[in-house]
PDB file of C-alpha atoms in Angstrom:
ATOM      1  CA  MET Z  20      30.223   9.065 -14.978  1.00 89.00           C
ATOM      2  CA  VAL Z  21      26.436   9.084 -14.709  1.00 92.00           C
ATOM      3  CA  ILE Z  22      25.089   9.197 -11.401  1.00 93.00           C
ATOM      4  CA  GLN Z  23      21.056   8.631 -11.624  1.00 94.00           C
ATOM      5  CA  VAL Z  24      19.532   9.750  -8.240  1.00 92.00           C
ATOM      6  CA  LEU Z  25      15.898   8.351  -7.134  1.00 93.00           C
ATOM      7  CA  LEU Z  26      14.563   9.696  -3.623  1.00 89.00           C
ATOM      8  CA  LEU Z  27      12.346   8.011  -1.717  1.00 90.00           C
ATOM      9  CA  ASP Z  28       8.820  10.712  -1.674  1.00 86.00           C
ATOM     10  CA  ASN Z  29       5.000  10.004  -0.572  1.00 83.00           C
ATOM     11  CA  SER Z  30       2.292  11.800  -2.300  1.00 78.00           C
ATOM     12  CA  PHE Z  31       1.372  12.710   1.435  1.00 73.00           C
ATOM     13  CA  GLY Z  32       1.687  12.917   5.112  1.00 61.00           C
ATOM     14  CA  PRO Z  33       3.697  15.167   6.905  1.00 53.00           C
ATOM     15  CA  TRP Z  34       6.873  14.507   4.564  1.00 56.00           C
ATOM     16  CA  ASN Z  35       5.454  15.603   1.582  1.00 56.00           C
ATOM     17  CA  GLN Z  36       5.635  19.288   1.621  1.00 57.00           C
ATOM     18  CA  LEU Z  37       9.047  19.005   2.625  1.00 55.00           C
ATOM     19  CA  TYR Z  38      10.085  17.300   0.278  1.00 53.00           C
ATOM     20  CA  GLN Z  39       7.740  19.073  -2.849  1.00 53.00           C
ATOM     21  CA  ASN Z  40       8.889  22.544  -1.193  1.00 51.00           C
ATOM     22  CA  GLY Z  41      12.500  22.137   0.182  1.00 49.00           C
ATOM     23  CA  ALA Z  42      14.857  18.967  -1.007  1.00 52.00           C
ATOM     24  CA  LEU Z  43      13.307  18.447  -4.796  1.00 52.00           C
ATOM     25  CA  LYS Z  44      13.928  21.838  -5.487  1.00 54.00           C
ATOM     26  CA  THR Z  45      17.176  22.256  -4.818  1.00 54.00           C
ATOM     27  CA  TRP Z  46      18.049  19.124  -6.191  1.00 51.00           C
ATOM     28  CA  CYS Z  47      16.405  19.500  -9.341  1.00 51.00           C
ATOM     29  CA  ASN Z  48      18.265  22.530  -9.387  1.00 52.00           C
ATOM     30  CA  THR Z  49      21.572  21.498 -10.121  1.00 55.00           C
ATOM     31  CA  THR Z  50      24.107  22.046 -12.429  1.00 58.00           C
ATOM     32  CA  GLN Z  51      25.977  19.179 -12.380  1.00 62.00           C
ATOM     33  CA  SER Z  52      25.345  16.781 -16.121  1.00 71.00           C
ATOM     34  CA  GLU Z  53      26.374  13.719 -14.396  1.00 79.00           C
ATOM     35  CA  PHE Z  54      23.210  13.381 -11.930  1.00 84.00           C
ATOM     36  CA  HIS Z  55      19.686  12.973 -12.765  1.00 87.00           C
ATOM     37  CA  ILE Z  56      16.951  12.988 -10.438  1.00 86.00           C
ATOM     38  CA  HIS Z  57      13.868  11.577  -9.597  1.00 90.00           C
ATOM     39  CA  ALA Z  58      11.463  11.472  -7.009  1.00 88.00           C
ATOM     40  CA  TYR Z  59       9.597   8.313  -6.806  1.00 92.00           C
ATOM     41  CA  ARG Z  60       6.191   7.449  -4.873  1.00 91.00           C
ATOM     42  CA  CYS Z  61       3.385   5.991  -4.968  1.00 92.00           C
ATOM     43  CA  ARG Z  62      -0.350   7.231  -6.005  1.00 90.00           C
ATOM     44  CA  VAL Z  63      -2.526   9.721  -4.024  1.00 86.00           C
ATOM     45  CA  PRO Z  64      -4.948   7.732  -1.236  1.00 85.00           C
ATOM     46  CA  LYS Z  65      -8.795   8.480  -1.743  1.00 86.00           C
ATOM     47  CA  PHE Z  66      -9.025   8.571   2.420  1.00 86.00           C
ATOM     48  CA  GLU Z  67      -6.181  10.521   3.419  1.00 81.00           C
ATOM     49  CA  ASN Z  68      -7.078   9.606   6.699  1.00 85.00           C
ATOM     50  CA  SER Z  69      -7.819   5.585   6.049  1.00 86.00           C
ATOM     51  CA  SER Z  70      -4.687   6.330   4.801  1.00 85.00           C
ATOM     52  CA  LYS Z  71      -2.943   7.569   7.586  1.00 85.00           C
ATOM     53  CA  PHE Z  72      -4.777   5.623  10.218  1.00 88.00           C
ATOM     54  CA  ALA Z  73      -3.532   2.275   8.082  1.00 89.00           C
ATOM     55  CA  ASN Z  74       0.066   3.414   8.235  1.00 87.00           C
ATOM     56  CA  ARG Z  75      -0.028   3.637  11.856  1.00 88.00           C
ATOM     57  CA  LEU Z  76      -1.507   0.760  12.409  1.00 91.00           C
ATOM     58  CA  LEU Z  77       1.629  -0.919  10.173  1.00 91.00           C
ATOM     59  CA  ILE Z  78       4.506   0.611  12.021  1.00 89.00           C
ATOM     60  CA  SER Z  79       3.058  -0.440  14.935  1.00 91.00           C
ATOM     61  CA  ARG Z  80       4.972  -4.102  16.971  1.00 87.00           C
ATOM     62  CA  TYR Z  81       1.362  -5.704  15.541  1.00 88.00           C
ATOM     63  CA  GLY Z  82       1.547  -4.315  12.364  1.00 91.00           C
ATOM     64  CA  ARG Z  83       4.492  -5.674  11.321  1.00 90.00           C
ATOM     65  CA  HIS Z  84       3.432  -8.928  11.127  1.00 92.00           C
ATOM     66  CA  LEU Z  85       0.368  -7.554   8.081  1.00 93.00           C
ATOM     67  CA  TRP Z  86       3.681  -6.696   6.231  1.00 92.00           C
ATOM     68  CA  ARG Z  87       4.295  -9.901   4.710  1.00 92.00           C
ATOM     69  CA  PRO Z  88       1.280 -10.497   3.376  1.00 92.00           C
ATOM     70  CA  ILE Z  89       0.089  -7.495   2.112  1.00 91.00           C
ATOM     71  CA  ASN Z  90       2.950  -6.993   0.291  1.00 90.00           C
ATOM     72  CA  SER Z  91       2.449 -10.921  -1.741  1.00 90.00           C
ATOM     73  CA  ILE Z  92      -1.133  -9.597  -2.181  1.00 90.00           C
ATOM     74  CA  LEU Z  93       0.347  -6.232  -4.153  1.00 88.00           C
ATOM     75  CA  ALA Z  94       2.966  -7.886  -5.939  1.00 86.00           C
ATOM     76  CA  ARG Z  95       0.714 -10.414  -7.462  1.00 84.00           C
ATOM     77  CA  LYS Z  96       0.487  -7.898 -10.225  1.00 81.00           C
ATOM     78  CA  ARG Z  97       3.836  -6.355 -12.010  1.00 82.00           C
ATOM     79  CA  PRO Z  98       3.057  -2.295 -10.772  1.00 91.00           C
ATOM     80  CA  LYS Z  99       2.822  -0.022 -13.445  1.00 94.00           C
ATOM     81  CA  THR Z 100       5.935   2.808 -13.398  1.00 95.00           C
ATOM     82  CA  GLN Z 101       5.611   5.986 -15.417  1.00 96.00           C
ATOM     83  CA  GLU Z 102       7.157   9.720 -14.782  1.00 95.00           C
ATOM     84  CA  GLN Z 103       5.920  13.456 -15.720  1.00 92.00           C
ATOM     85  CA  ASP Z 104       8.384  16.464 -14.354  1.00 86.00           C
ATOM     86  CA  HIS Z 105      10.815  13.950 -12.947  1.00 87.00           C
ATOM     87  CA  VAL Z 106       8.346  12.059 -10.376  1.00 90.00           C
ATOM     88  CA  ILE Z 107       8.305   8.522 -10.657  1.00 95.00           C
ATOM     89  CA  GLN Z 108       4.424   7.012  -9.985  1.00 95.00           C
ATOM     90  CA  VAL Z 109       4.338   3.627  -8.852  1.00 95.00           C
ATOM     91  CA  ASP Z 110       0.771   2.286  -9.190  1.00 95.00           C
ATOM     92  CA  LEU Z 111       0.453   1.155  -5.332  1.00 93.00           C
ATOM     93  CA  PRO Z 112      -1.047   2.580  -2.182  1.00 92.00           C
ATOM     94  CA  GLU Z 113       1.831   4.956   0.213  1.00 91.00           C
ATOM     95  CA  ILE Z 114       1.751   2.831   2.729  1.00 90.00           C
ATOM     96  CA  TRP Z 115       5.040   1.805   4.660  1.00 90.00           C
ATOM     97  CA  SER Z 116       4.506  -1.922   3.731  1.00 90.00           C
ATOM     98  CA  SER Z 117       5.010  -1.456   0.174  1.00 91.00           C
ATOM     99  CA  ILE Z 118       8.400   0.280   0.133  1.00 92.00           C
ATOM    100  CA  ALA Z 119      10.212  -2.148  -1.338  1.00 92.00           C
ATOM    101  CA  ILE Z 120       8.275  -3.219  -3.834  1.00 93.00           C
ATOM    102  CA  LYS Z 121       8.283   0.802  -4.409  1.00 94.00           C
ATOM    103  CA  THR Z 122      11.594   0.804  -4.599  1.00 95.00           C
ATOM    104  CA  ILE Z 123      12.188  -2.340  -6.818  1.00 94.00           C
ATOM    105  CA  SER Z 124       9.517  -0.721  -9.054  1.00 94.00           C
ATOM    106  CA  ALA Z 125      11.545   2.209  -9.806  1.00 96.00           C
ATOM    107  CA  LEU Z 126      15.438   0.669  -9.693  1.00 96.00           C
ATOM    108  CA  GLU Z 127      13.726  -0.910 -12.821  1.00 95.00           C
ATOM    109  CA  TYR Z 128      12.112   1.764 -14.217  1.00 96.00           C
ATOM    110  CA  VAL Z 129      15.198   3.676 -14.444  1.00 97.00           C
ATOM    111  CA  ASP Z 130      17.542   0.823 -15.230  1.00 96.00           C
ATOM    112  CA  SER Z 131      15.129   0.443 -19.091  1.00 96.00           C
ATOM    113  CA  ASN Z 132      14.539   3.855 -19.519  1.00 96.00           C
ATOM    114  CA  TYR Z 133      18.035   5.716 -18.665  1.00 95.00           C
ATOM    115  CA  ASP Z 134      21.760   5.702 -19.215  1.00 95.00           C
ATOM    116  CA  TYR Z 135      23.921   5.275 -15.663  1.00 96.00           C
ATOM    117  CA  ASP Z 136      26.882   4.038 -14.233  1.00 95.00           C
ATOM    118  CA  TYR Z 137      25.259   4.276 -10.644  1.00 96.00           C
ATOM    119  CA  ILE Z 138      21.604   5.069  -9.213  1.00 97.00           C
ATOM    120  CA  LEU Z 139      21.343   6.510  -5.992  1.00 95.00           C
ATOM    121  CA  ARG Z 140      18.875   6.029  -4.145  1.00 95.00           C
ATOM    122  CA  ALA Z 141      18.914   8.251  -1.219  1.00 91.00           C
ATOM    123  CA  ASN Z 142      15.489  10.127   1.200  1.00 85.00           C
ATOM    124  CA  ALA Z 143      13.710  13.283  -0.366  1.00 78.00           C
ATOM    125  CA  SER Z 144      14.741  15.123   2.892  1.00 76.00           C
ATOM    126  CA  CYS Z 145      18.436  14.464   2.149  1.00 80.00           C
ATOM    127  CA  TYR Z 146      21.301  16.121   0.289  1.00 78.00           C
ATOM    128  CA  ILE Z 147      24.610  15.848  -1.306  1.00 80.00           C
ATOM    129  CA  ASN Z 148      28.089  17.040  -1.965  1.00 81.00           C
ATOM    130  CA  PHE Z 149      27.295  16.056  -5.838  1.00 83.00           C
ATOM    131  CA  PRO Z 150      31.339  16.967  -6.261  1.00 84.00           C
ATOM    132  CA  ALA Z 151      32.947  15.160  -3.532  1.00 86.00           C
ATOM    133  CA  LEU Z 152      30.834  12.273  -4.404  1.00 90.00           C
ATOM    134  CA  LEU Z 153      32.009  12.315  -7.415  1.00 90.00           C
ATOM    135  CA  LYS Z 154      35.950  12.594  -6.025  1.00 91.00           C
ATOM    136  CA  THR Z 155      35.644   9.636  -2.909  1.00 93.00           C
ATOM    137  CA  ILE Z 156      34.271   7.399  -6.550  1.00 94.00           C
ATOM    138  CA  ALA Z 157      37.578   7.880  -7.848  1.00 93.00           C
ATOM    139  CA  LYS Z 158      39.815   7.681  -5.183  1.00 94.00           C
ATOM    140  CA  SER Z 159      38.628   4.379  -3.734  1.00 92.00           C
ATOM    141  CA  THR Z 160      41.335   2.042  -3.603  1.00 91.00           C
ATOM    142  CA  GLU Z 161      38.233  -0.509  -3.758  1.00 91.00           C
ATOM    143  CA  VAL Z 162      35.647  -0.932  -6.503  1.00 93.00           C
ATOM    144  CA  ILE Z 163      31.705   0.395  -4.934  1.00 95.00           C
ATOM    145  CA  ASN Z 164      28.904  -1.660  -6.105  1.00 97.00           C
ATOM    146  CA  TYR Z 165      27.094  -0.965  -2.844  1.00 97.00           C
ATOM    147  CA  GLY Z 166      28.176   1.915  -0.642  1.00 96.00           C
ATOM    148  CA  GLY Z 167      26.892   4.938   1.248  1.00 95.00           C
ATOM    149  CA  PRO Z 168      26.017   6.214   5.301  1.00 93.00           C
ATOM    150  CA  VAL Z 169      26.508   2.380   7.299  1.00 93.00           C
ATOM    151  CA  ILE Z 170      25.485   2.490  11.200  1.00 85.00           C
ATOM    152  CA  SER Z 171      27.974   0.497  13.526  1.00 78.00           C
ATOM    153  CA  SER Z 172      24.724  -1.517  14.453  1.00 75.00           C
ATOM    154  CA  LYS Z 173      23.435  -2.409  11.358  1.00 81.00           C
ATOM    155  CA  LYS Z 174      25.110  -4.408   8.515  1.00 86.00           C
ATOM    156  CA  PHE Z 175      23.560  -2.686   5.885  1.00 95.00           C
ATOM    157  CA  VAL Z 176      23.530   1.187   4.175  1.00 96.00           C
ATOM    158  CA  SER Z 177      21.316   3.094   5.193  1.00 93.00           C
ATOM    159  CA  GLY Z 178      18.668   4.450   3.504  1.00 90.00           C
ATOM    160  CA  TRP Z 179      19.983   7.704   3.472  1.00 89.00           C
ATOM    161  CA  GLY Z 180      21.810   7.285   0.187  1.00 92.00           C
ATOM    162  CA  ILE Z 181      22.112   3.765  -1.408  1.00 96.00           C
ATOM    163  CA  LEU Z 182      25.159   4.323  -4.007  1.00 97.00           C
ATOM    164  CA  LEU Z 183      24.866   1.057  -6.257  1.00 98.00           C
ATOM    165  CA  SER Z 184      26.581  -0.015  -9.370  1.00 97.00           C
ATOM    166  CA  LYS Z 185      24.762  -1.711 -12.293  1.00 96.00           C
ATOM    167  CA  GLU Z 186      26.663  -4.604 -11.223  1.00 97.00           C
ATOM    168  CA  ALA Z 187      23.852  -3.977  -7.857  1.00 97.00           C
ATOM    169  CA  VAL Z 188      21.018  -3.772  -9.155  1.00 97.00           C
ATOM    170  CA  GLN Z 189      21.146  -6.494 -11.606  1.00 96.00           C
ATOM    171  CA  ILE Z 190      21.298  -8.722  -8.443  1.00 96.00           C
ATOM    172  CA  LEU Z 191      18.740  -6.785  -6.760  1.00 95.00           C
ATOM    173  CA  MET Z 192      16.027  -6.924 -10.054  1.00 92.00           C
ATOM    174  CA  GLU Z 193      16.458 -10.565 -10.446  1.00 91.00           C
ATOM    175  CA  ALA Z 194      16.331 -10.914  -6.893  1.00 89.00           C
ATOM    176  CA  GLN Z 195      13.156 -12.924  -4.978  1.00 83.00           C
ATOM    177  CA  TRP Z 196      11.646  -9.936  -3.231  1.00 81.00           C
ATOM    178  CA  ASN Z 197       9.009 -11.926  -1.577  1.00 81.00           C
ATOM    179  CA  THR Z 198      11.582 -13.470   0.853  1.00 84.00           C
ATOM    180  CA  TRP Z 199      12.620  -9.484   1.953  1.00 85.00           C
ATOM    181  CA  TYR Z 200       9.045  -8.513   1.943  1.00 86.00           C
ATOM    182  CA  ALA Z 201       8.469  -7.963   5.586  1.00 88.00           C
ATOM    183  CA  ASP Z 202      11.340  -5.887   5.724  1.00 91.00           C
ATOM    184  CA  PHE Z 203      12.608  -1.901   4.597  1.00 91.00           C
ATOM    185  CA  ASP Z 204      13.730  -1.336   1.722  1.00 93.00           C
ATOM    186  CA  ASP Z 205      17.736  -0.536   2.464  1.00 94.00           C
ATOM    187  CA  GLU Z 206      17.375  -3.516   4.480  1.00 94.00           C
ATOM    188  CA  ALA Z 207      16.196  -6.046   1.869  1.00 93.00           C
ATOM    189  CA  ILE Z 208      18.713  -4.718  -0.424  1.00 95.00           C
ATOM    190  CA  GLY Z 209      21.318  -5.186   2.324  1.00 95.00           C
ATOM    191  CA  LYS Z 210      20.399  -8.777   2.576  1.00 94.00           C
ATOM    192  CA  ILE Z 211      19.527  -9.452  -0.986  1.00 94.00           C
ATOM    193  CA  LEU Z 212      23.597  -8.361  -2.113  1.00 95.00           C
ATOM    194  CA  SER Z 213      25.081  -9.769   0.842  1.00 94.00           C
ATOM    195  CA  LYS Z 214      23.695 -13.112   0.330  1.00 93.00           C
ATOM    196  CA  SER Z 215      25.873 -12.137  -3.452  1.00 94.00           C
ATOM    197  CA  GLY Z 216      28.762 -11.571  -2.084  1.00 94.00           C
ATOM    198  CA  ILE Z 217      28.067  -7.975  -2.495  1.00 95.00           C
ATOM    199  CA  ASN Z 218      29.119  -6.272   1.072  1.00 93.00           C
ATOM    200  CA  PRO Z 219      28.742  -2.659   2.194  1.00 95.00           C
ATOM    201  CA  ILE Z 220      31.419   0.042   1.960  1.00 95.00           C
ATOM    202  CA  ALA Z 221      31.255   3.116   4.029  1.00 93.00           C
ATOM    203  CA  LEU Z 222      31.127   5.893   2.179  1.00 93.00           C
ATOM    204  CA  PRO Z 223      31.204  10.098   4.018  1.00 90.00           C
ATOM    205  CA  TYR Z 224      27.727  11.415   5.284  1.00 88.00           C
ATOM    206  CA  TYR Z 225      27.012  14.021   7.971  1.00 84.00           C
ATOM    207  CA  GLU Z 226      23.456  13.355  10.006  1.00 81.00           C
ATOM    208  CA  ILE Z 227      21.990  16.621  11.398  1.00 77.00           C
ATOM    209  CA  ARG Z 228      19.601  16.264  13.839  1.00 76.00           C
ATOM    210  CA  ASP Z 229      18.776  19.509  14.710  1.00 74.00           C
ATOM    211  CA  ALA Z 230      19.175  23.225  13.483  1.00 71.00           C
ATOM    212  CA  SER Z 231      22.521  23.693  15.466  1.00 78.00           C
ATOM    213  CA  ASP Z 232      24.375  21.443  14.001  1.00 77.00           C
ATOM    214  CA  ILE Z 233      24.584  23.508  10.345  1.00 73.00           C
ATOM    215  CA  LEU Z 234      26.454  25.498  12.246  1.00 78.00           C
ATOM    216  CA  ASN Z 235      29.165  22.678  12.137  1.00 77.00           C
ATOM    217  CA  ILE Z 236      29.346  22.644   8.303  1.00 73.00           C
ATOM    218  CA  ASP Z 237      31.359  23.903   5.823  1.00 70.00           C
TER     219      ASP Z 237
END
């Protein structure tokens, strides 16, 4: 079984140092040959402070109304993608509203360039117990087309770790994403797959909220 892992990264901001100096190095040094790791991020902004201000605006209550028109403009031209040192660069501005287009672009890149049984879209601040994931898939009594952390209050898999089969990836690539331009990528993925009759399957996960939680991990 081959699993291509896509880590949602960003080119600047408070998360970048954690991604590049912490989780990403740990993931890329894995000895599990079944897993192939890629981060994906957008282009580095010319004016970082302006981008930070734009992101604060876009995540606000008013700013969320701008996502659909902004994404409609960004998607008029198919974003270029290229990979270097396990990082897929998507030619889009690094703003909150571009996450859905950024993700589908990375999925299309992996589908066109790599062999896989599953693609796992995760956050770069997450860690995976690779042997446990393989065992979970092997022991499942139902086909897992779409699985991962499912929070009870939501009807989709959280972006912490979205496991997608080839069938699910094909559905996402053929979908009309402009319908979901106002959503984050994980919510958009859930809505698209639900319309095709594919519902989320809950897979085990552990959320680390603070350092004390680490003490409870075996």
